[in-house]
Tab-separated table of C-alpha atoms in Angstrom:
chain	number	residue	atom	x	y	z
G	1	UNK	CA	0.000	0.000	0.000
G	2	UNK	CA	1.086	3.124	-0.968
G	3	UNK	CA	0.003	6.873	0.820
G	4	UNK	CA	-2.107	8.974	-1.343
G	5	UNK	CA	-2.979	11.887	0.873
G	6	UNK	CA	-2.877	12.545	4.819
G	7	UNK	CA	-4.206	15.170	6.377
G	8	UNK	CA	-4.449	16.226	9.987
G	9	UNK	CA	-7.786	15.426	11.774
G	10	UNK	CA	-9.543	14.863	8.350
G	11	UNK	CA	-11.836	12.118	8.095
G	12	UNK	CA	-12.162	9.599	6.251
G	13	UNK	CA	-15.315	7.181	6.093
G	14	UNK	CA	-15.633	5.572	2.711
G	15	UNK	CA	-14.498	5.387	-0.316
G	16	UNK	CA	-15.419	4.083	-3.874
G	17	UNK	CA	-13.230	2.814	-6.340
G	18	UNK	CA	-15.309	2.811	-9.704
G	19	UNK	CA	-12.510	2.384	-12.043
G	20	UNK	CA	-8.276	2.005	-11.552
G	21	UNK	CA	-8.393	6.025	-12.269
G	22	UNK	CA	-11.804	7.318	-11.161
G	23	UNK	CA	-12.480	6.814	-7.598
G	24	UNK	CA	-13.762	9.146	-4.175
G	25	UNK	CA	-13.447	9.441	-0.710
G	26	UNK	CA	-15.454	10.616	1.517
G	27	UNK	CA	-15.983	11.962	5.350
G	28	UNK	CA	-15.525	15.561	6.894
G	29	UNK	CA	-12.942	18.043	7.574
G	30	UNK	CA	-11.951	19.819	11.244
G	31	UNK	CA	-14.489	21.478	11.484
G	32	UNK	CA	-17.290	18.550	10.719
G	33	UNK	CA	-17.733	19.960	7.322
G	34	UNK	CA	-18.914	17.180	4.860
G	35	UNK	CA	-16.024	16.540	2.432
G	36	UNK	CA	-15.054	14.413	-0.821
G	37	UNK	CA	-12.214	13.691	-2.560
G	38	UNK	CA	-11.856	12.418	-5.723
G	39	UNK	CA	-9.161	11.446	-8.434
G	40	UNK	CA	-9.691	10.624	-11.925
G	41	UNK	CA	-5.600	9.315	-12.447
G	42	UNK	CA	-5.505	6.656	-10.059
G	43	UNK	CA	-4.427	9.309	-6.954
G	44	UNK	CA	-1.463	10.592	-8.568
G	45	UNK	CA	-3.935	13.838	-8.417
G	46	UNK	CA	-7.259	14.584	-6.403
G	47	UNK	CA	-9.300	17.246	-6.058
G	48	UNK	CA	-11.603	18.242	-2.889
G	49	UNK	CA	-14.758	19.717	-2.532
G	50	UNK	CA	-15.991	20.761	0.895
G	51	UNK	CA	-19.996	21.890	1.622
G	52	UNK	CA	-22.781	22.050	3.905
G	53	UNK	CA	-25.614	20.064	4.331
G	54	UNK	CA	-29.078	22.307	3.433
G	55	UNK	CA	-32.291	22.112	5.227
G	56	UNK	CA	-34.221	24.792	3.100
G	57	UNK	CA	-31.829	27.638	3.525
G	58	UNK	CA	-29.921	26.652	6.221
G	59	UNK	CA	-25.955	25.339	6.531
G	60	UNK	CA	-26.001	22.138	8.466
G	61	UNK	CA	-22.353	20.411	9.460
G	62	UNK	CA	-22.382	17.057	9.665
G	63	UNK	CA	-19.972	14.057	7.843
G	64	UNK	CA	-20.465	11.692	4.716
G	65	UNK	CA	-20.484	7.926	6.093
G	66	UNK	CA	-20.539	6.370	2.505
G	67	UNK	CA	-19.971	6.949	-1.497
G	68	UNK	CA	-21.320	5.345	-4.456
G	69	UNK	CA	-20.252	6.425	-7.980
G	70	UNK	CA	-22.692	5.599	-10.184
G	71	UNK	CA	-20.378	7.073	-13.399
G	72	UNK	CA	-18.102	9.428	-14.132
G	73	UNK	CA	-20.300	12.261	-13.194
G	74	UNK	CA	-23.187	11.189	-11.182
G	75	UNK	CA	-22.718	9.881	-7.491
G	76	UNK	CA	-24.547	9.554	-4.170
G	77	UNK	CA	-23.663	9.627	-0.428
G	78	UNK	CA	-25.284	9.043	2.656
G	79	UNK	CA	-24.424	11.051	6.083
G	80	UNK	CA	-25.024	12.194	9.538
G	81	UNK	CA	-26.091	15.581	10.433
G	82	UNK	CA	-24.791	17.549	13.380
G	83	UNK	CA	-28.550	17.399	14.633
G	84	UNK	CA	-29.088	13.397	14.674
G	85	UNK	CA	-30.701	13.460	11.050
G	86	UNK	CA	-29.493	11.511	8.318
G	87	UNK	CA	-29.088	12.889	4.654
G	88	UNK	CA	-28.276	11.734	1.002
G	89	UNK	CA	-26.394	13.761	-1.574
G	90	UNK	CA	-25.869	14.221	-4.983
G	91	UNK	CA	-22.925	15.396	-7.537
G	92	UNK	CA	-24.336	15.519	-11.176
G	93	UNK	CA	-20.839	17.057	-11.864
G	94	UNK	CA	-18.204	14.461	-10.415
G	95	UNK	CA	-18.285	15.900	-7.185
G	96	UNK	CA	-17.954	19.631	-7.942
G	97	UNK	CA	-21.288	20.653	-6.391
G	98	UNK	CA	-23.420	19.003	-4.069
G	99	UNK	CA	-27.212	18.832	-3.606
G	100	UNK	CA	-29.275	17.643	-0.623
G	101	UNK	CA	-31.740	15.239	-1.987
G	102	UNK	CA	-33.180	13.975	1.502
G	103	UNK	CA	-33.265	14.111	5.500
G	104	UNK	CA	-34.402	11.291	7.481
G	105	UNK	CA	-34.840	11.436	11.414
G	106	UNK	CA	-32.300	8.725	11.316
G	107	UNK	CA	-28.827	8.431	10.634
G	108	UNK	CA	-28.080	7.150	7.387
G	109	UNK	CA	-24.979	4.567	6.941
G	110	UNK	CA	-24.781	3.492	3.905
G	111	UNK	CA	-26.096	3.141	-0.373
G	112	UNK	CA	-25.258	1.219	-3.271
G	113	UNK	CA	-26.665	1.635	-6.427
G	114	UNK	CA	-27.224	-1.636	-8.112
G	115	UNK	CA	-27.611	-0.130	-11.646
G	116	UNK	CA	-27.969	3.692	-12.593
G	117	UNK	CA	-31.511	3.762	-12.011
G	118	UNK	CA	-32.030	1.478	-8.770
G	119	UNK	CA	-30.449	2.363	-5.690
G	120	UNK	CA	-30.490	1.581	-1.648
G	121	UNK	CA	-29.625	3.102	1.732
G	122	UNK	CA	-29.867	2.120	5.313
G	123	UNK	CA	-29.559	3.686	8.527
G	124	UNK	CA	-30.887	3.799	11.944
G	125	UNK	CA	-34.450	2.536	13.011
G	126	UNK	CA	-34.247	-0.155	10.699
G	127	UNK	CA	-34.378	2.774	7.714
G	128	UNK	CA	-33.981	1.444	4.374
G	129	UNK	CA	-34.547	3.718	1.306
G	130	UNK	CA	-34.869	2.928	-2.824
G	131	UNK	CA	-35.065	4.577	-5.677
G	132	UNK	CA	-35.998	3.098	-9.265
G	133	UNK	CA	-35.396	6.533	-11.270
G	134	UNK	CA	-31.839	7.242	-10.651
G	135	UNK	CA	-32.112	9.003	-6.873
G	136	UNK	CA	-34.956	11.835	-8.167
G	137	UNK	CA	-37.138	10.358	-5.776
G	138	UNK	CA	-36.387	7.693	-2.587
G	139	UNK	CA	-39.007	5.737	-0.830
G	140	UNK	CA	-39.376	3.799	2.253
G	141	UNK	CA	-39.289	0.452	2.820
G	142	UNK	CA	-40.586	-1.824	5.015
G	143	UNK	CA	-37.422	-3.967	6.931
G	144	UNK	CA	-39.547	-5.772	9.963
G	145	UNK	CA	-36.540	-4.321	12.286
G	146	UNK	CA	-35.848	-1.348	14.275
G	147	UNK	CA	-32.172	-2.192	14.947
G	148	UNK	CA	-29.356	0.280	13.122
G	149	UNK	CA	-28.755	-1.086	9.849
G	150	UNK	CA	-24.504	-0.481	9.121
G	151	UNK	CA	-24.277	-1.264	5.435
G	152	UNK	CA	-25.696	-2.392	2.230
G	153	UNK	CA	-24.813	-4.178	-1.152
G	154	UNK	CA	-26.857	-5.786	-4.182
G	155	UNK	CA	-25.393	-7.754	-6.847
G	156	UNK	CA	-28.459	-7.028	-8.689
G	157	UNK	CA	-31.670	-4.463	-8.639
G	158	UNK	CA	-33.142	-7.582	-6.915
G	159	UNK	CA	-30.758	-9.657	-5.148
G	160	UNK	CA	-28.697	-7.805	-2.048
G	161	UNK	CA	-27.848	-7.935	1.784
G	162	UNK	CA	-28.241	-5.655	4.823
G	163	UNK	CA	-26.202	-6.150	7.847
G	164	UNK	CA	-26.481	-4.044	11.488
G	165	UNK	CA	-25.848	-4.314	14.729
G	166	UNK	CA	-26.152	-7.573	16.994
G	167	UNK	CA	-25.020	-9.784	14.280
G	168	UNK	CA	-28.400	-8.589	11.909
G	169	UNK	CA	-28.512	-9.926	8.516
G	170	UNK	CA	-31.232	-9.375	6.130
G	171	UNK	CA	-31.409	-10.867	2.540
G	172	UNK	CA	-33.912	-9.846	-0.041
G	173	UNK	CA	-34.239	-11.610	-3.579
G	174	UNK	CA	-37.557	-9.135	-4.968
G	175	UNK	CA	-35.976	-5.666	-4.569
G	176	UNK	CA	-36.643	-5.494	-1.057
G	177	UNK	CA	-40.589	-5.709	-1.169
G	178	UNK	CA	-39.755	-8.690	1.645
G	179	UNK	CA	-36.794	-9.176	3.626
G	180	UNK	CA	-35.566	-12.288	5.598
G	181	UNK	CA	-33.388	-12.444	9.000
G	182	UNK	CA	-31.263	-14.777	8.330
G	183	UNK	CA	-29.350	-16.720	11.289
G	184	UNK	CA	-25.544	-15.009	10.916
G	185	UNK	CA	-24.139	-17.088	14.015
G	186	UNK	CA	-22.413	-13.660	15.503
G	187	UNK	CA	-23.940	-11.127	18.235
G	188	UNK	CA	-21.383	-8.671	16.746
G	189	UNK	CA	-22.344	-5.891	15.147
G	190	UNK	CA	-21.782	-5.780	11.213
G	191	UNK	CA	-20.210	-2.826	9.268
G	192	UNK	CA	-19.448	-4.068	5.661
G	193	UNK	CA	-21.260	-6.583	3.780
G	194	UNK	CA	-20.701	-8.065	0.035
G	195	UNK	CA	-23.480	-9.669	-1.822
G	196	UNK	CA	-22.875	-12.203	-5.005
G	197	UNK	CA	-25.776	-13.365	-5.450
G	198	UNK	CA	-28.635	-15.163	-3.739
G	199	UNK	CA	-26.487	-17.900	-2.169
G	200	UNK	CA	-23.427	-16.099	-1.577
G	201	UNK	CA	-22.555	-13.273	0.241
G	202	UNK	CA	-19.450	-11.982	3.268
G	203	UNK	CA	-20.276	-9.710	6.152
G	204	UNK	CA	-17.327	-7.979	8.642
G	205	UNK	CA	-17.836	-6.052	11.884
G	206	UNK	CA	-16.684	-5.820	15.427
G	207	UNK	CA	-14.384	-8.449	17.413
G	208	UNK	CA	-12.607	-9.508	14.060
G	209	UNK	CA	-15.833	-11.109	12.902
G	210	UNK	CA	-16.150	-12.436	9.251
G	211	UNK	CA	-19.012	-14.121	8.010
G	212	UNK	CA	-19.808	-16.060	4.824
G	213	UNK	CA	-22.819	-17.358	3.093
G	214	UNK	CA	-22.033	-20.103	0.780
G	215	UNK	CA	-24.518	-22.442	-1.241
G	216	UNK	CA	-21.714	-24.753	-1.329
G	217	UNK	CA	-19.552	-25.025	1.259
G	218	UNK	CA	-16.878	-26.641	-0.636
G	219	UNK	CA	-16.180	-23.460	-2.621
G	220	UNK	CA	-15.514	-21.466	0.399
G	221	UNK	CA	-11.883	-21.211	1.477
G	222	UNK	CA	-12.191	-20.708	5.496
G	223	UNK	CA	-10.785	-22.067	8.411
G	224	UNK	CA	-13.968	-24.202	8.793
G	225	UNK	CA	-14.941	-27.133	7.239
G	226	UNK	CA	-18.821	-27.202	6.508
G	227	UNK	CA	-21.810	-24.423	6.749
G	228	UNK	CA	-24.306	-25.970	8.973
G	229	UNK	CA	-27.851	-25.875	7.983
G	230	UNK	CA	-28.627	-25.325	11.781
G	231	UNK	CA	-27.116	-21.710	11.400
G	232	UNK	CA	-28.383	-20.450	8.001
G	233	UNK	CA	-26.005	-21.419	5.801
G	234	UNK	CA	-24.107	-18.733	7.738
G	235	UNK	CA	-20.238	-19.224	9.295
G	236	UNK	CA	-17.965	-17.851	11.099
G	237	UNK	CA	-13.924	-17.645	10.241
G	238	UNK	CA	-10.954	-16.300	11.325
G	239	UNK	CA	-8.001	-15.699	8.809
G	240	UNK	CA	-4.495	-16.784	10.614
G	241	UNK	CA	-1.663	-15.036	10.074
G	242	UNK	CA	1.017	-17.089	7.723
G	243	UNK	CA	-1.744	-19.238	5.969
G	244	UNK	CA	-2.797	-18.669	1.687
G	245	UNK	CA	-6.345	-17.506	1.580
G	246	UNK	CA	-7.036	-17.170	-1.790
């Protein structure tokens, strides 16, 4: 690993790698303004653009928690407001400008967007967003949970994952019209989750947890030998130090 940028007391949440060249981080500066950063030559270069939140005409601070670049000039993030309120943005311009598209009472953690016309986010209270026309207009879904939901992916406009706190793991296969809590073997609260499909998907969070989902076991390289049906299809592994995981 190589050093792109440092900077003291900047912050740092997320990032998005869309291509080798075009890619944007994402978080808030000293004085909890939201902030991106973005490079279109692989981080030789970046640029920075720093804003404010806007509740009708008013400058909210507050920090990005996630990114998702949807192409080279249209991308979305989610974030916290200074107030307890969660927020999504929009660049139309690669990240020049920034709009406000939405507040929600809750904090929002983390989108994905699917395709360029579906997209989800998730928060607090069990908060989980969509949009089918390219983030002009987000609605609410129903998740059967009120715990804080940390992170989201979809390999398809159909197929994705949730993960939260307490070990939560939610699958959907329709576009999230119904969601199941699936049995993820872990009390540990879950920050990052990967879907690849319906069968397969890998899920990180506190304590050094990783979790996989595998319709068959035998393709998953782990320091376990079988899923058991008993827990979901769901297991948990820890990568040792001087062992090839490939």
């Amino acid at each position: 690993w190589n050093t792109a940028m440092y900077g003291w007391w900047l912050t740092h949440n997320a990032c998005h790698q869309r291509t080798p060249d075009h890619g944007m981080v994402v978080g808030s500066n000293t004085i909890f303004q939201p902030m991106v950063t973005w490079t279109t030559d692989g981080w030789q270069n970046y640029n920075q653009a720093i804003f404010y939140f806007k509740e009708g005409s008013v400058n909210v601070e507050g920090n990005l928690t996630d990114i998702h670049l949807v192409d080279a000039n249209i991308c979305f993030t989610t974030g916290s407001a200074w107030n307890g309120k969660g927020t999504i943005c929009s660049s139309r311009n690669g990240g020049t400008t920034w709009t406000t598209d939405l507040w929600s009472d809750d904090v929002l953690y983390s989108i994905t967007f699917p395709t360029a016309q579906v997209g989800y986010a998730v928060g607090g209270n069990g908060f989980i967003l969509k949009t089918v026309n390219g983030g002009a207009s987000w609605s609410m879904l129903s998740s059967g949970v009120t715990a804080t939901l940390q992170a989201v992916d979809f390999d398809s406009a159909d197929v994705g994952l949730v993960v939260g706190d307490a070990g939560l793991v939610l699958s959907t296969t329709d576009g999230g019209a119904t969601w199941i809590t699936e049995n993820s073997s872990t009390m540990d609260t879950l920050y990052g989750v990967d879907c690849l499909g319906e069968t397969t998907g890998f899920a990180a969070g506190d304590a050094g947890t990783i979790i996989a989902k595998a319709g068959d076991p035998a393709t998953l390289i782990a320091d376990a030998s079988t899923v058991s049906a008993a827990t979901g299809g769901m297991v948990n592994f820890t990568l040792q130090a001087g062992t090839d995981h490939d």
